[in-house]
Amino acid sequence: MSKSKNSRLKLYNTYTRHKEDFVAITPNFVKLYTCGLTVYNYAHIGNLRTYIFEDVLKRVLLYNGYKVKHVMNITDVGHLTSDADEGEDKMVLEAKKEKKTVWEIAEYYTNAFENDLRKLNIIFPDFHVKATDHIQQMIDLIKRLEDKGFTYSRDGNVYFNISKFTDYGKLAKLDIDKLKAGARISIDESKKNPFDFVLWFTKSKFEDQEMKWDSPWGKGYPGWHVECSAISMYYLGEHFDIHCGGIDHISVHHTNEIAQSEAATGKKWVNYWLHGEFLIFRQEKMSKSRNEFLTLDVLNEKGYSPMMYRYFCLGAHYRQPLTFSYEALNTAKSTYNRLVNKVIEIKSNIEHSKQNIEFIKSVKIEFLSKINNDLNMPEALAVLWKTLRTDEIGNKEKYGLILEFDKVFGLDLDKVEKLYIEEAKQKVDVKLVERLVKERDEARNRKEWTKSDKIRMRLVEMGIEVRDSRKGTTWKIKS
RNA sequence: GGCGGCAUCGCCAAGUGGUAAGGCAGGGGUCUGCAAAAUCCUUAUCCCCGGUUCAAAUCCGGGUGCCGCCUCCA
């Protein structure tokens, strides 16, 4: 694919705070790491927004002809409610609540999360791996840091010493001297510097901490940040292309990941840092710790399918906060339904063809320039709508473009027809419906309007929408 | 206190120097026995004040309001 200047892929890099031309370390090959979920509860739709953004990124890379090796971790190690060894362990807490072991909790919510990814048509990572399966890699990394003098032990825990790492906080533009330590939490007295962080815990306040492993520093468990560094380097090498996560990870998690990774290897770790903005819920971010979060299943019960939610997310740029409301979600629902109707209609009349090489070429270039401009999905969707509406090309050509664009949108537009037929079979007695539709048609031909309207009423009650046209009557499940 | 973001039509939301994308909702028309669906047309000068410029929603300064991170969190 030859690319003009403005269709080259540009991504906003948090590290430099600029949109940059994307250049892969290895030509045509991208090594991508995305931070996964902490599996002590269901993913809420705010979490899922970020995974949709990352999926779009991956699809755009694939669309541009790159091969992508994608790794995502599963945080299944218990984590504290703070970086200090205080507060409660969320995995333990949830386990107690549900009267299960922490292992059972992790497995249950990992499955739930992976199901959500499938429902959202998110291309599965090549490696979706558990932190607890990589304890050895973490220990090895900590050892390297220890050998190089970046750590110290205090009161049973191994800490990373940020004062030994020159560029600490560069990603978040932190000014350590000006930061008010302990502004919101009490200072951990064991730390030399308030921003030092734990690499390995051997001392826990929790007697019932189930997850413990042997290590050179004693039996214990790893600090939170170390898993991402260890796992990403194990699968992708010590220098890779892109690392993603939510915007909340910039100042602590990713900052610490960079410190420990680059301290260990002595070289640049990640080239591009991409962060997804939050879903805003009633004026504030949706949060797991406040019990008001919505899941994909809850939305589904309320009549909003995962694809509708995906469309909803595509309507806003990933670096902008997106305001959630049912009014807005209804918009996405109507729009998605209309899109699906359009696609089915186009496909049902696919023999209609009108070639226009110039138009097809220009609309493809336009699409590419939108998605390559830091993944501008709202504008890419506008290109899709323009394509659906145009008279410049026929249905056959439109359908081809729809399928091509949907490689990036991931809205399942290629199987939408099949899905609708399956849905219909599940929900209604298809034979009965077709008999009634036929009866109604016959009545209409005899201009027996009372009878035909009566039959239509009955169909409506069954949840069937009847559509008359010159070509005859069709029907579909009301959405 | 530090860092970061946001304020664009009723709603969601693009656009970041050259005269306001798109979707939804609303209004009007076409089609239809009626309806639905479809389709066409239609709706904003961009929070306020000041500045730079031939030209600003877009840059600069000030103000107001809102939000996020700095604590596990996408």
CSV table of N, CA and C (backbone and C1' of nucleotides) in Angstrom, one decimal, chain B residues 47-70:
chain,number,residue,atom,x,y,z
B,47,C,P,-17.2,27.6,23.4
B,47,C,O5',-17.9,28.6,24.4
B,47,C,C5',-19.3,28.3,24.8
B,47,C,C4',-19.5,29.1,26.0
B,47,C,C3',-18.9,30.5,26.1
B,47,C,O3',-19.8,31.4,25.4
B,47,C,C1',-18.4,29.3,28.1
B,48,C,P,-19.1,32.7,24.7
B,48,C,O5',-18.7,33.6,25.9
B,48,C,C5',-19.7,34.2,26.8
B,48,C,C4',-19.0,35.0,27.8
B,48,C,C3',-18.0,36.0,27.2
B,48,C,O3',-18.6,37.2,26.8
B,48,C,C1',-17.0,34.9,29.0
B,49,C,P,-18.0,38.1,25.6
B,49,C,O5',-16.7,38.7,26.4
B,49,C,C5',-16.9,39.7,27.4
B,49,C,C4',-15.5,40.1,27.9
B,49,C,C3',-14.5,40.5,26.9
B,49,C,O3',-14.7,41.9,26.5
B,49,C,C1',-13.4,39.1,28.4
B,50,G,P,-14.2,42.3,25.0
B,50,G,O5',-12.6,42.3,25.1
B,50,G,C5',-11.9,43.3,25.8
B,50,G,C4',-10.4,42.9,25.9
B,50,G,C3',-9.7,42.7,24.6
B,50,G,O3',-9.3,43.9,24.0
B,50,G,C1',-9.1,41.0,26.0
B,51,G,P,-9.0,44.0,22.4
B,51,G,O5',-7.6,43.1,22.2
B,51,G,C5',-6.4,43.7,22.8
B,51,G,C4',-5.3,42.7,22.6
B,51,G,C3',-4.9,42.3,21.2
B,51,G,O3',-4.0,43.3,20.7
B,51,G,C1',-5.0,40.3,22.5
B,52,U,P,-3.9,43.5,19.1
B,52,U,O5',-3.2,42.2,18.6
B,52,U,C5',-1.8,42.0,19.0
B,52,U,C4',-1.3,40.7,18.4
B,52,U,C3',-1.6,40.5,16.9
B,52,U,O3',-0.6,41.2,16.1
B,52,U,C1',-2.2,38.5,18.0
B,53,U,P,-1.1,42.2,14.9
B,53,U,O5',-1.6,41.1,13.8
B,53,U,C5',-0.7,40.1,13.3
B,53,U,C4',-1.5,39.1,12.5
B,53,U,C3',-2.4,39.8,11.5
B,53,U,O3',-1.8,40.1,10.3
B,53,U,C1',-3.6,38.0,12.6
B,54,C,P,-2.1,41.5,9.6
B,54,C,O5',-3.5,41.2,8.9
B,54,C,C5',-4.3,42.3,8.4
B,54,C,C4',-5.5,41.7,7.7
B,54,C,C3',-6.2,40.7,8.4
B,54,C,O3',-7.2,41.2,9.3
B,54,C,C1',-5.8,39.9,6.2
B,55,A,P,-7.4,40.5,10.7
B,55,A,O5',-8.0,39.1,10.3
B,55,A,C5',-9.3,39.0,9.7
B,55,A,C4',-9.5,37.6,9.4
B,55,A,C3',-9.4,36.6,10.6
B,55,A,O3',-10.6,36.6,11.3
B,55,A,C1',-8.3,35.7,8.7
B,56,A,P,-10.6,36.3,12.8
B,56,A,O5',-10.2,34.8,12.9
B,56,A,C5',-11.0,33.7,12.5
B,56,A,C4',-11.1,32.7,13.7
B,56,A,C3',-11.6,33.4,15.0
B,56,A,O3',-13.0,33.3,15.1
B,56,A,C1',-9.5,32.2,15.3
B,57,A,P,-13.9,32.0,15.0
B,57,A,O5',-13.6,31.0,16.3
B,57,A,C5',-14.5,31.0,17.4
B,57,A,C4',-14.2,29.8,18.2
B,57,A,C3',-12.7,29.4,18.3
B,57,A,O3',-12.2,30.1,19.4
B,57,A,C1',-14.0,27.5,17.7
B,58,U,P,-10.6,30.1,19.6
B,58,U,O5',-10.2,28.6,19.7
B,58,U,C5',-8.9,28.2,19.8
B,58,U,C4',-8.6,27.1,18.8
B,58,U,C3',-7.2,27.2,18.2
B,58,U,O3',-6.4,26.2,18.8
B,58,U,C1',-8.8,26.8,16.5
B,59,C,P,-5.6,26.4,20.1
B,59,C,O5',-4.6,27.6,19.7
B,59,C,C5',-3.3,27.3,19.2
B,59,C,C4',-2.5,28.5,19.2
B,59,C,C3',-2.5,29.3,20.5
B,59,C,O3',-1.5,28.7,21.4
B,59,C,C1',-2.9,30.8,18.8
B,60,C,P,-1.8,28.7,23.0
B,60,C,O5',-1.5,30.3,23.3
B,60,C,C5',-0.2,30.8,23.2
B,60,C,C4',-0.2,32.2,23.6
B,60,C,C3',-0.8,32.5,25.0
B,60,C,O3',0.0,32.2,26.1
B,60,C,C1',-1.7,34.0,23.4
B,61,G,P,-0.6,31.7,27.4
B,61,G,O5',-1.2,33.1,28.0
B,61,G,C5',-0.4,34.2,28.4
B,61,G,C4',-1.3,35.3,28.8
B,61,G,C3',-2.3,34.9,29.9
B,61,G,O3',-1.8,34.8,31.2
B,61,G,C1',-3.3,36.3,28.2
B,62,G,P,-2.4,33.9,32.2
B,62,G,O5',-3.8,34.7,32.6
B,62,G,C5',-3.8,35.9,33.2
B,62,G,C4',-5.1,36.5,33.3
B,62,G,C3',-6.2,35.6,33.9
B,62,G,O3',-6.2,35.6,35.3
B,62,G,C1',-7.1,36.6,32.0
B,63,G,P,-6.7,34.3,36.1
B,63,G,O5',-8.3,34.4,35.8
B,63,G,C5',-9.0,35.5,36.4
B,63,G,C4',-10.4,35.5,35.9
B,63,G,C3',-11.2,34.3,36.3
B,63,G,O3',-11.7,34.3,37.6
B,63,G,C1',-11.7,34.8,34.0
B,64,U,P,-11.9,32.9,38.4
B,64,U,O5',-13.2,32.4,37.8
B,64,U,C5',-14.4,33.1,37.9
B,64,U,C4',-15.5,32.4,37.1
B,64,U,C3',-15.7,30.9,37.4
B,64,U,O3',-16.4,30.7,38.6
B,64,U,C1',-15.7,31.3,35.1
B,65,G,P,-16.0,29.4,39.5
B,65,G,O5',-16.7,28.2,38.6
B,65,G,C5',-18.1,28.2,38.4
B,65,G,C4',-18.4,27.2,37.4
B,65,G,C3',-17.8,25.8,37.7
B,65,G,O3',-18.6,25.1,38.7
B,65,G,C1',-17.4,26.3,35.5
B,66,C,P,-17.9,24.0,39.6
B,66,C,O5',-17.7,22.8,38.6
B,66,C,C5',-18.8,22.1,38.0
B,66,C,C4',-18.3,21.2,37.0
B,66,C,C3',-17.2,20.1,37.4
B,66,C,O3',-17.8,19.1,38.2
B,66,C,C1',-16.6,21.0,35.3
B,67,C,P,-17.0,18.4,39.3
B,67,C,O5',-16.0,17.5,38.5
B,67,C,C5',-16.6,16.5,37.7
B,67,C,C4',-15.5,15.9,36.8
B,67,C,C3',-14.3,15.3,37.4
B,67,C,O3',-14.6,14.0,38.0
B,67,C,C1',-13.6,16.6,35.6
B,68,G,P,-13.7,13.5,39.2
B,68,G,O5',-12.4,13.0,38.4
B,68,G,C5',-12.5,11.9,37.5
B,68,G,C4',-11.2,11.8,36.8
B,68,G,C3',-10.0,11.5,37.7
B,68,G,O3',-10.0,10.1,38.1
B,68,G,C1',-9.4,13.1,36.2
B,69,C,P,-9.4,9.7,39.5
B,69,C,O5',-7.9,9.9,39.3
B,69,C,C5',-7.2,9.1,38.3
B,69,C,C4',-5.7,9.5,38.2
B,69,C,C3',-5.0,9.6,39.6
B,69,C,O3',-4.6,8.4,40.1
B,69,C,C1',-4.5,11.5,38.3
B,70,C,P,-4.6,8.2,41.7
B,70,C,O5',-3.4,9.1,42.1
B,70,C,C5',-2.1,8.8,41.6
B,70,C,C4',-1.1,9.9,42.0
B,70,C,C3',-1.0,10.1,43.5
B,70,C,O3',-0.2,9.1,44.1
B,70,C,C1',-1.0,12.2,42.4
